[in-house]
Amino acid sequence: MFHRKAYAALEAWKQQTHGKRALLVEGARRVGKSTLVREFAKKEYSAHLVIDFSEASDDIKDLFHEYRADVDSFFMYLQAYTGVSLPRRDSVIVFDEVQRFPTAREFIKQLVADGRYDYIETGSLISIRHNVQGIVVPSEETSMRLNPLDFEEFLCASGQEPLMEAIRTSYARLQPLPDSLHRKAERLFREYMLVGGMPQTVEAYIESKDFGIVDDVKRDILTLYRNDISHFGAQDVLRIRRVLATLPSQLARHEKKFKLSSLDRSARSREYADAFFWLSDACISATAYNVDDPSVGLSASMNESSFKCYMSDTGLLISQLFADNTRTPHELYRDILLGKLEINEGMFTENIVAQQFVASGHKLFFYSKRDVEDQSNTMEIDFLLPKEYDDAAGRMRISPVEVKSTKRYAARSLDKFKTKFGKRVGTRYILHPKPMSVEGDLIRLPLYMADLL
């Protein structure tokens, strides 16, 4: 199994709750939930039992119906059926693919109250939401969302831990990497952008170094998502499919704000609201909202009618872009990697930064203003992050972040933003394909440091 930062979150849950709350690990399909939880159960407990409800027998399922009021008998028969002995307070029971059997999720309330074991559930958000009707969702449940691998996790999977540590140290000290290490990190980051962070695609790339094989894996995942849309999308199936299909073209636009009229000339935001929510809730997309009056509480002034919609995994976005072809060959990916193919890299670059921010726990916000009468008010800021600011005694300020896919660019919007919002603004950042440089409160970081912000 690859190193996942979420493993530490599982450890914290175990140490802090002492069996008084179950843990529900949610996330997109194929993001590695089951693998992570099984590894944790194996390493951190003297005994564990995994009940995979995608293949559990009727005998096992019947226990959840017949012994809801008799927990002692439930555990006696469960251990007898499975042949697993579970020592008290040093065992964990995993309900894998719990969305396939909602009765088990509802039973969590009694099991946690009993107190003899720990409980972890896994399931994809799509079908978890679909299969909660008719049951009482337990309040004794903590949720944790698992994202695709971020760049640091990709480096660990690739055996590049020393480079990862060097990048971390460079960021902490605000000192650029030596040129040779910078070039190596840049190359690996571009590979990561093309491969993405889904565990199966990363594994396929590490084993084969063949982008064509990786593309096949990514297309299988996209097909799985489309099938889920058809199965769980209810009355919004066509709208959800339409939004997903147009994400690459929307991100290819200069402003990148989602233009509903591109879906349908008569499209209205209220008609498509459920489609965008569905994709975001399923962790297939990530939505960034425009903020009208930026301050530390960004949600307070966000404009829900003005937004960008990113793919949660950039590798999947790239395969989605070439969906018209039955297969994307290794050579095409290689040309993108080497910069030999003319393609709008801005869409990929901004998407991969959004992916890193989500993995780091940030909600996505941006600032976009058009003023035809006063151009000094016209500006585009790709992302806004609340961050501590040294010149304000460590208090929180808004850090505007600009993302650049080329080495030649202007940064006028950052200057305008600071002039307009003054003391609300903290450190300003530019993420670009160049080494680090620091100029007062303006810090230019290489793209491969996005996940450290």
Short mmCIF file of C-alpha atoms in Angstrom, two decimals:
data_model
loop_
_atom_site.label_atom_id
_atom_site.label_comp_id
_atom_site.label_asym_id
_atom_site.label_seq_id
_atom_site.Cartn_x
_atom_site.Cartn_y
_atom_site.Cartn_z
CA MET A 1 0.00 0.00 0.00
CA PHE A 2 1.16 3.55 -0.74
CA HIS A 3 1.87 5.95 2.11
CA ARG A 4 -1.29 7.99 2.74
CA LYS A 5 -1.43 11.03 4.99
CA ALA A 6 -4.95 9.99 5.97
CA TYR A 7 -3.39 7.13 7.95
CA ALA A 8 -2.44 9.70 10.63
CA ALA A 9 -6.07 10.84 10.77
CA LEU A 10 -7.13 7.23 11.43
CA GLU A 11 -4.58 7.01 14.24
CA ALA A 12 -5.89 10.24 15.76
CA TRP A 13 -9.46 8.96 15.61
CA LYS A 14 -8.51 5.76 17.45
CA GLN A 15 -6.55 7.59 20.16
CA GLN A 16 -9.12 10.33 20.75
CA THR A 17 -12.43 8.46 20.62
CA HIS A 18 -11.54 5.18 22.41
CA GLY A 19 -14.39 3.39 20.67
CA LYS A 20 -17.04 6.00 21.51
CA ARG A 21 -17.54 6.97 17.86
CA ALA A 22 -17.45 4.98 14.64
CA LEU A 23 -15.51 6.32 11.66
CA LEU A 24 -17.01 6.57 8.17
CA VAL A 25 -14.35 6.89 5.46
CA GLU A 26 -16.00 8.45 2.40
CA GLY A 27 -14.66 9.39 -1.00
CA ALA A 28 -14.83 8.85 -4.72
CA ARG A 29 -14.85 5.40 -6.22
CA ARG A 30 -11.36 3.87 -6.63
CA VAL A 31 -9.68 6.43 -4.36
CA GLY A 32 -8.26 3.72 -2.06
CA LYS A 33 -10.64 3.70 0.91
CA SER A 34 -10.81 -0.06 1.43
CA THR A 35 -7.06 -0.54 1.01
CA LEU A 36 -6.26 2.17 3.55
CA VAL A 37 -8.72 0.95 6.17
CA ARG A 38 -7.74 -2.71 5.85
CA GLU A 39 -4.06 -1.83 6.27
CA PHE A 40 -4.85 0.28 9.33
CA ALA A 41 -6.98 -2.48 10.90
CA LYS A 42 -4.23 -5.04 10.32
CA LYS A 43 -1.43 -2.91 11.80
CA GLU A 44 -3.13 -1.10 14.68
CA TYR A 45 -5.23 -3.86 16.32
CA SER A 46 -4.47 -7.32 17.65
CA ALA A 47 -7.48 -8.63 15.71
CA HIS A 48 -9.79 -7.31 13.02
CA LEU A 49 -12.79 -8.47 11.05
CA VAL A 50 -13.71 -7.13 7.62
CA ILE A 51 -17.28 -7.58 6.41
CA ASP A 52 -17.40 -6.67 2.73
CA PHE A 53 -21.06 -6.10 1.95
CA SER A 54 -20.45 -6.42 -1.77
CA GLU A 55 -19.97 -10.16 -1.17
CA ALA A 56 -21.25 -10.90 2.37
CA SER A 57 -23.40 -14.01 2.71
CA ASP A 58 -27.09 -13.91 3.59
CA ASP A 59 -26.25 -15.65 6.86
CA ILE A 60 -24.06 -12.73 7.92
CA LYS A 61 -26.63 -10.15 6.82
CA ASP A 62 -29.40 -11.95 8.67
CA LEU A 63 -27.53 -11.41 11.95
CA PHE A 64 -28.00 -7.66 11.59
CA HIS A 65 -31.77 -8.14 11.29
CA GLU A 66 -32.32 -10.88 13.86
CA TYR A 67 -30.11 -9.77 16.76
CA ARG A 68 -30.51 -5.99 16.87
CA ALA A 69 -31.78 -6.27 20.45
CA ASP A 70 -29.28 -8.94 21.51
CA VAL A 71 -25.74 -7.70 20.92
CA ASP A 72 -24.14 -10.55 22.89
CA SER A 73 -25.71 -13.15 20.60
CA PHE A 74 -24.85 -11.05 17.56
CA PHE A 75 -21.14 -11.12 18.38
CA MET A 76 -21.16 -14.78 19.37
CA TYR A 77 -22.67 -15.87 16.07
CA LEU A 78 -20.63 -13.37 14.03
CA GLN A 79 -17.36 -14.80 15.37
CA ALA A 80 -18.63 -18.33 14.87
CA TYR A 81 -19.56 -17.68 11.22
CA THR A 82 -16.30 -15.91 10.39
CA GLY A 83 -13.92 -17.94 12.56
CA VAL A 84 -12.36 -14.70 13.87
CA SER A 85 -11.84 -14.24 17.62
CA LEU A 86 -12.13 -10.59 18.69
CA PRO A 87 -10.51 -9.54 21.99
CA ARG A 88 -12.41 -6.76 23.72
CA ARG A 89 -11.08 -3.19 23.27
CA ASP A 90 -8.27 -4.34 21.01
CA SER A 91 -10.25 -5.27 17.91
CA VAL A 92 -11.87 -3.38 15.07
CA ILE A 93 -14.76 -4.42 12.83
CA VAL A 94 -14.75 -2.95 9.32
CA PHE A 95 -17.98 -2.56 7.39
CA ASP A 96 -16.61 -2.31 3.85
CA GLU A 97 -18.92 -1.00 1.09
CA VAL A 98 -21.46 -0.22 3.80
CA GLN A 99 -23.67 1.61 1.30
CA ARG A 100 -24.67 -1.80 -0.06
CA PHE A 101 -26.26 -2.75 3.26
CA PRO A 102 -27.65 0.34 5.07
CA THR A 103 -29.00 -1.81 7.92
CA ALA A 104 -25.43 -2.32 9.16
CA ARG A 105 -24.84 1.42 9.23
CA GLU A 106 -28.00 1.97 11.26
CA PHE A 107 -26.86 -0.74 13.72
CA ILE A 108 -23.74 1.30 14.53
CA LYS A 109 -25.64 3.15 17.26
CA GLN A 110 -26.13 0.00 19.34
CA LEU A 111 -22.68 -1.37 18.57
CA VAL A 112 -20.88 1.80 19.67
CA ALA A 113 -23.02 1.97 22.82
CA ASP A 114 -21.97 -1.62 23.61
CA GLY A 115 -18.37 -0.40 23.62
CA ARG A 116 -16.39 -3.59 23.23
CA TYR A 117 -14.93 -2.94 19.74
CA ASP A 118 -14.01 -0.11 17.35
CA TYR A 119 -15.88 0.32 14.06
CA ILE A 120 -14.85 1.72 10.67
CA GLU A 121 -17.16 1.98 7.66
CA THR A 122 -16.20 2.67 4.07
CA GLY A 123 -18.33 3.61 1.12
CA SER A 124 -18.57 5.81 -1.95
CA LEU A 125 -20.45 9.03 -1.39
CA ILE A 126 -22.67 8.50 -4.40
CA SER A 127 -24.35 5.39 -3.13
CA ILE A 128 -24.11 6.28 0.56
CA ARG A 129 -26.36 9.28 -0.10
CA HIS A 130 -28.63 7.13 -2.25
CA ASN A 131 -29.09 4.41 0.37
CA VAL A 132 -29.95 6.28 3.56
CA GLN A 133 -33.67 6.48 2.97
CA GLY A 134 -35.62 4.52 5.55
CA ILE A 135 -32.78 4.30 8.09
CA VAL A 136 -31.68 6.47 10.99
CA VAL A 137 -28.15 7.72 10.27
CA PRO A 138 -26.18 7.21 13.50
CA SER A 139 -25.06 10.33 15.35
CA GLU A 140 -22.20 8.27 16.82
CA GLU A 141 -20.37 8.49 13.48
CA THR A 142 -17.43 10.70 12.46
CA SER A 143 -16.85 11.24 8.75
CA MET A 144 -13.50 11.49 6.99
CA ARG A 145 -13.08 12.13 3.28
CA LEU A 146 -10.23 10.47 1.37
CA ASN A 147 -8.82 12.35 -1.63
CA PRO A 148 -6.55 11.20 -4.48
CA LEU A 149 -2.83 11.13 -3.73
CA ASP A 150 -1.28 14.59 -3.50
CA PHE A 151 2.16 15.32 -4.94
CA GLU A 152 4.03 14.39 -1.76
CA GLU A 153 2.25 11.04 -1.66
CA PHE A 154 3.09 10.55 -5.33
CA LEU A 155 6.76 11.20 -4.55
CA CYS A 156 6.68 8.66 -1.72
CA ALA A 157 5.04 6.10 -4.00
CA SER A 158 7.80 6.73 -6.55
CA GLY A 159 10.56 6.20 -3.99
CA GLN A 160 11.43 9.89 -3.89
CA GLU A 161 11.16 10.56 -0.13
CA PRO A 162 14.53 12.43 0.01
CA LEU A 163 13.33 14.83 -2.69
CA MET A 164 10.07 15.31 -0.80
CA GLU A 165 11.99 16.27 2.34
CA ALA A 166 14.21 18.63 0.35
CA ILE A 167 11.14 20.39 -1.07
CA ARG A 168 9.62 20.72 2.40
CA THR A 169 12.84 22.18 3.80
CA SER A 170 13.14 24.59 0.87
CA TYR A 171 9.60 25.86 1.47
CA ALA A 172 10.08 26.20 5.25
CA ARG A 173 13.32 28.17 4.83
CA LEU A 174 12.11 30.10 1.75
CA GLN A 175 15.30 29.07 -0.02
CA PRO A 176 15.14 27.72 -3.59
CA LEU A 177 16.25 24.20 -4.40
CA PRO A 178 19.51 23.73 -6.30
CA ASP A 179 18.87 23.89 -10.05
CA SER A 180 19.33 20.16 -10.62
CA LEU A 181 16.84 19.23 -7.89
CA HIS A 182 14.40 21.90 -9.11
CA ARG A 183 14.45 20.40 -12.61
CA LYS A 184 13.91 16.93 -11.20
CA ALA A 185 10.98 18.10 -9.08
CA GLU A 186 9.48 19.93 -12.08
CA ARG A 187 9.67 16.80 -14.23
CA LEU A 188 8.10 14.61 -11.55
CA PHE A 189 5.34 17.15 -10.98
CA ARG A 190 4.48 17.12 -14.69
CA GLU A 191 4.40 13.33 -14.60
CA TYR A 192 2.09 13.52 -11.59
CA MET A 193 -0.18 15.99 -13.42
CA LEU A 194 -0.55 13.58 -16.34
CA VAL A 195 -0.97 10.44 -14.22
CA GLY A 196 -3.16 11.92 -11.50
CA GLY A 197 -3.53 10.70 -7.94
CA MET A 198 -5.88 7.72 -8.19
CA PRO A 199 -4.00 4.79 -6.59
CA GLN A 200 -4.60 2.42 -9.51
CA THR A 201 -3.21 4.90 -12.03
CA VAL A 202 -0.17 5.66 -9.89
CA GLU A 203 0.51 1.96 -9.45
CA ALA A 204 0.15 1.35 -13.20
CA TYR A 205 2.60 4.15 -13.97
CA ILE A 206 5.20 3.05 -11.43
CA GLU A 207 5.07 -0.51 -12.76
CA SER A 208 5.00 0.24 -16.50
CA LYS A 209 6.14 3.86 -17.07
CA ASP A 210 3.69 3.68 -19.98
CA PHE A 211 1.18 6.53 -20.17
CA GLY A 212 -0.94 4.53 -22.60
CA ILE A 213 -1.49 1.82 -19.99
CA VAL A 214 -2.21 4.50 -17.39
CA ASP A 215 -4.75 6.10 -19.72
CA ASP A 216 -6.60 2.79 -20.02
CA VAL A 217 -6.91 2.64 -16.24
CA LYS A 218 -8.16 6.22 -16.07
CA ARG A 219 -10.74 5.56 -18.77
CA ASP A 220 -12.03 2.57 -16.80
CA ILE A 221 -12.52 4.85 -13.78
CA LEU A 222 -14.33 7.46 -15.87
CA THR A 223 -16.59 4.73 -17.27
CA LEU A 224 -17.35 3.64 -13.70
CA TYR A 225 -18.30 7.22 -12.82
CA ARG A 226 -20.57 7.52 -15.84
CA ASN A 227 -22.27 4.26 -14.89
CA ASP A 228 -22.77 5.59 -11.35
CA ILE A 229 -24.36 8.72 -12.77
CA SER A 230 -26.78 6.60 -14.78
CA HIS A 231 -27.59 4.45 -11.75
CA PHE A 232 -27.81 7.07 -9.01
CA GLY A 233 -28.43 10.35 -10.84
CA ALA A 234 -32.24 9.96 -10.78
CA GLN A 235 -33.99 12.76 -12.68
CA ASP A 236 -30.73 14.72 -13.09
CA VAL A 237 -28.83 12.10 -15.10
CA LEU A 238 -28.71 14.08 -18.34
CA ARG A 239 -27.68 17.32 -16.63
CA ILE A 240 -24.96 15.61 -14.59
CA ARG A 241 -23.56 13.90 -17.69
CA ARG A 242 -23.64 17.18 -19.60
CA VAL A 243 -21.75 19.07 -16.89
CA LEU A 244 -19.11 16.34 -16.58
CA ALA A 245 -18.59 16.17 -20.34
CA THR A 246 -18.08 19.93 -20.67
CA LEU A 247 -15.64 20.44 -17.78
CA PRO A 248 -12.52 20.41 -20.03
CA SER A 249 -13.96 23.04 -22.38
CA GLN A 250 -15.07 25.21 -19.45
CA LEU A 251 -11.60 25.12 -17.89
CA ALA A 252 -10.02 25.90 -21.26
CA ARG A 253 -11.71 29.30 -21.24
CA HIS A 254 -9.62 32.31 -20.19
CA GLU A 255 -11.73 33.15 -17.14
CA LYS A 256 -12.54 29.50 -16.38
CA LYS A 257 -15.80 30.50 -14.71
CA PHE A 258 -18.49 28.01 -15.60
CA LYS A 259 -20.76 29.36 -18.32
CA LEU A 260 -24.18 27.74 -18.09
CA SER A 261 -25.19 28.94 -21.55
CA SER A 262 -22.60 26.56 -23.01
CA LEU A 263 -24.75 23.68 -21.75
CA ASP A 264 -28.02 25.06 -22.99
CA ARG A 265 -28.89 28.53 -24.24
CA SER A 266 -31.85 28.63 -21.86
CA ALA A 267 -30.04 26.97 -18.92
CA ARG A 268 -30.69 28.44 -15.49
CA SER A 269 -28.55 27.96 -12.38
CA ARG A 270 -31.47 26.59 -10.35
CA GLU A 271 -32.01 23.88 -12.97
CA TYR A 272 -28.41 22.68 -12.78
CA ALA A 273 -27.76 23.26 -9.07
CA ASP A 274 -28.44 19.63 -8.16
CA ALA A 275 -26.17 18.38 -10.95
CA PHE A 276 -23.20 20.41 -9.68
CA PHE A 277 -23.91 19.38 -6.10
CA TRP A 278 -24.12 15.72 -7.13
CA LEU A 279 -20.71 15.78 -8.84
CA SER A 280 -19.10 17.64 -5.95
CA ASP A 281 -20.70 15.41 -3.32
CA ALA A 282 -19.47 12.35 -5.20
CA CYS A 283 -15.92 13.80 -5.14
CA ILE A 284 -15.80 13.76 -8.95
CA SER A 285 -15.58 17.55 -9.14
CA ALA A 286 -14.57 20.40 -6.84
CA THR A 287 -16.33 23.76 -6.94
CA ALA A 288 -14.67 27.14 -6.33
CA TYR A 289 -16.91 30.14 -5.59
CA ASN A 290 -16.38 33.80 -6.39
CA VAL A 291 -16.10 36.05 -3.32
CA ASP A 292 -17.59 39.52 -3.65
CA ASP A 293 -15.97 41.10 -0.57
CA PRO A 294 -12.90 39.10 0.51
CA SER A 295 -12.24 38.80 4.22
CA VAL A 296 -11.03 35.99 6.49
CA GLY A 297 -14.55 34.49 6.57
CA LEU A 298 -14.66 33.84 2.82
CA SER A 299 -17.89 31.86 2.91
CA ALA A 300 -19.77 34.91 4.21
CA SER A 301 -19.50 36.78 0.90
CA MET A 302 -19.31 34.01 -1.67
CA ASN A 303 -21.46 34.32 -4.77
CA GLU A 304 -23.03 30.95 -5.50
CA SER A 305 -24.04 32.03 -9.00
CA SER A 306 -20.41 32.68 -10.02
CA PHE A 307 -18.18 29.62 -9.78
CA LYS A 308 -15.51 27.42 -11.34
CA CYS A 309 -15.81 23.65 -11.53
CA TYR A 310 -12.61 21.58 -11.42
CA MET A 311 -12.11 17.84 -11.79
CA SER A 312 -11.10 16.30 -8.46
CA ASP A 313 -8.29 14.43 -10.22
CA THR A 314 -6.28 16.11 -12.97
CA GLY A 315 -5.21 12.83 -14.52
CA LEU A 316 -8.88 12.03 -15.11
CA LEU A 317 -9.39 15.52 -16.57
CA ILE A 318 -6.68 14.86 -19.16
CA SER A 319 -8.26 11.56 -20.19
CA GLN A 320 -11.64 13.30 -20.29
CA LEU A 321 -10.15 15.88 -22.67
CA PHE A 322 -9.17 13.13 -25.13
CA ALA A 323 -12.40 11.16 -24.66
CA ASP A 324 -13.26 11.46 -28.38
CA ASN A 325 -10.44 9.00 -29.14
CA THR A 326 -10.88 5.39 -28.12
CA ARG A 327 -7.39 5.39 -26.63
CA THR A 328 -4.74 7.99 -25.86
CA PRO A 329 -1.31 6.57 -26.77
CA HIS A 330 1.84 6.87 -24.70
CA GLU A 331 3.44 9.08 -27.38
CA LEU A 332 0.82 11.82 -27.01
CA TYR A 333 1.36 11.96 -23.25
CA ARG A 334 5.12 12.02 -23.82
CA ASP A 335 4.77 15.02 -26.14
CA ILE A 336 2.74 16.85 -23.49
CA LEU A 337 5.35 15.95 -20.87
CA LEU A 338 8.16 17.34 -23.04
CA GLY A 339 6.21 20.42 -24.12
CA LYS A 340 6.15 19.35 -27.78
CA LEU A 341 2.38 19.43 -28.17
CA GLU A 342 0.52 22.72 -28.45
CA ILE A 343 -2.18 22.44 -25.82
CA ASN A 344 -3.78 24.76 -23.29
CA GLU A 345 -1.73 23.86 -20.24
CA GLY A 346 -3.40 26.56 -18.16
CA MET A 347 -6.44 24.38 -17.59
CA PHE A 348 -4.34 21.48 -16.29
CA THR A 349 -2.12 23.71 -14.19
CA GLU A 350 -4.96 25.48 -12.41
CA ASN A 351 -6.79 22.19 -11.92
CA ILE A 352 -3.77 20.46 -10.36
CA VAL A 353 -3.33 23.39 -7.95
CA ALA A 354 -7.01 23.17 -6.99
CA GLN A 355 -6.52 19.44 -6.41
CA GLN A 356 -3.57 20.11 -4.08
CA PHE A 357 -5.50 22.74 -2.13
CA VAL A 358 -8.45 20.39 -1.59
CA ALA A 359 -6.07 17.63 -0.44
CA SER A 360 -4.58 20.12 2.05
CA GLY A 361 -8.02 20.82 3.52
CA HIS A 362 -8.78 24.15 1.83
CA LYS A 363 -12.18 25.14 0.49
CA LEU A 364 -11.89 26.75 -2.93
CA PHE A 365 -12.58 30.47 -3.43
CA PHE A 366 -11.48 33.04 -6.03
CA TYR A 367 -11.98 36.73 -6.82
CA SER A 368 -13.18 37.98 -10.19
CA LYS A 369 -14.21 41.55 -10.91
CA ARG A 370 -15.09 43.27 -14.19
CA ASP A 371 -15.47 47.07 -14.24
CA VAL A 372 -15.70 48.59 -17.72
CA GLU A 373 -15.74 52.12 -16.29
CA ASP A 374 -12.73 51.75 -14.00
CA GLN A 375 -10.10 49.25 -15.14
CA SER A 376 -8.28 49.52 -11.82
CA ASN A 377 -11.15 47.48 -10.34
CA THR A 378 -10.89 44.76 -12.99
CA MET A 379 -8.89 41.80 -11.73
CA GLU A 380 -8.76 38.00 -11.65
CA ILE A 381 -7.32 36.15 -8.64
CA ASP A 382 -7.25 32.38 -9.12
CA PHE A 383 -7.49 31.36 -5.46
CA LEU A 384 -7.95 32.95 -2.03
CA LEU A 385 -6.54 31.25 1.07
CA PRO A 386 -6.90 32.39 4.72
CA LYS A 387 -3.38 32.20 6.17
CA GLU A 388 -1.45 33.54 9.14
CA TYR A 389 0.48 36.73 8.33
CA ASP A 390 3.75 37.53 10.10
CA ASP A 391 3.35 41.31 9.67
CA ALA A 392 0.02 41.11 11.53
CA ALA A 393 1.43 39.27 14.59
CA GLY A 394 0.39 35.95 13.09
CA ARG A 395 -3.27 36.88 12.72
CA MET A 396 -5.20 35.55 9.77
CA ARG A 397 -5.22 37.47 6.50
CA ILE A 398 -6.32 36.67 2.95
CA SER A 399 -3.53 35.36 0.72
CA PRO A 400 -4.29 35.79 -2.99
CA VAL A 401 -2.77 33.08 -5.19
CA GLU A 402 -2.12 33.38 -8.91
CA VAL A 403 -1.34 30.26 -10.98
CA LYS A 404 0.86 30.56 -14.06
CA SER A 405 1.52 27.80 -16.56
CA THR A 406 4.23 29.70 -18.50
CA LYS A 407 7.46 31.40 -17.45
CA ARG A 408 6.50 34.77 -18.94
CA TYR A 409 3.58 36.50 -17.30
CA ALA A 410 2.31 39.66 -15.61
CA ALA A 411 0.99 39.91 -12.05
CA ARG A 412 -1.00 43.14 -12.17
CA SER A 413 -4.05 41.62 -10.49
CA LEU A 414 -2.08 40.85 -7.32
CA ASP A 415 -1.00 44.50 -7.08
CA LYS A 416 -4.57 45.72 -7.68
CA PHE A 417 -5.90 43.32 -5.08
CA LYS A 418 -3.51 44.60 -2.42
CA THR A 419 -4.29 48.22 -3.27
CA LYS A 420 -8.05 47.64 -3.10
CA PHE A 421 -8.25 45.54 0.07
CA GLY A 422 -5.25 46.87 2.00
CA LYS A 423 -4.82 45.41 5.48
CA ARG A 424 -7.06 42.44 4.73
CA VAL A 425 -4.32 41.09 2.45
CA GLY A 426 -1.47 38.94 3.73
CA THR A 427 1.31 37.18 1.84
CA ARG A 428 0.71 37.10 -1.91
CA TYR A 429 1.73 34.01 -3.88
CA ILE A 430 2.46 33.14 -7.50
CA LEU A 431 2.72 29.47 -8.38
CA HIS A 432 4.76 29.12 -11.57
CA PRO A 433 7.11 26.75 -13.47
CA LYS A 434 10.22 28.54 -12.18
CA PRO A 435 12.38 28.42 -9.04
CA MET A 436 11.36 30.12 -5.81
CA SER A 437 11.94 33.84 -5.30
CA VAL A 438 10.90 36.20 -2.49
CA GLU A 439 10.19 39.92 -2.85
CA GLY A 440 8.78 41.27 0.40
CA ASP A 441 5.23 39.99 0.80
CA LEU A 442 5.23 38.52 -2.73
CA ILE A 443 6.47 34.94 -2.86
CA ARG A 444 6.90 33.08 -6.12
CA LEU A 445 6.82 29.32 -5.61
CA PRO A 446 7.38 26.48 -8.05
CA LEU A 447 4.18 24.64 -8.86
CA TYR A 448 5.38 21.52 -7.05
CA MET A 449 5.04 23.37 -3.72
CA ALA A 450 1.28 24.00 -4.12
CA ASP A 451 0.36 21.30 -1.60
CA LEU A 452 2.46 23.04 1.07
CA LEU A 453 0.40 26.24 1.09
#
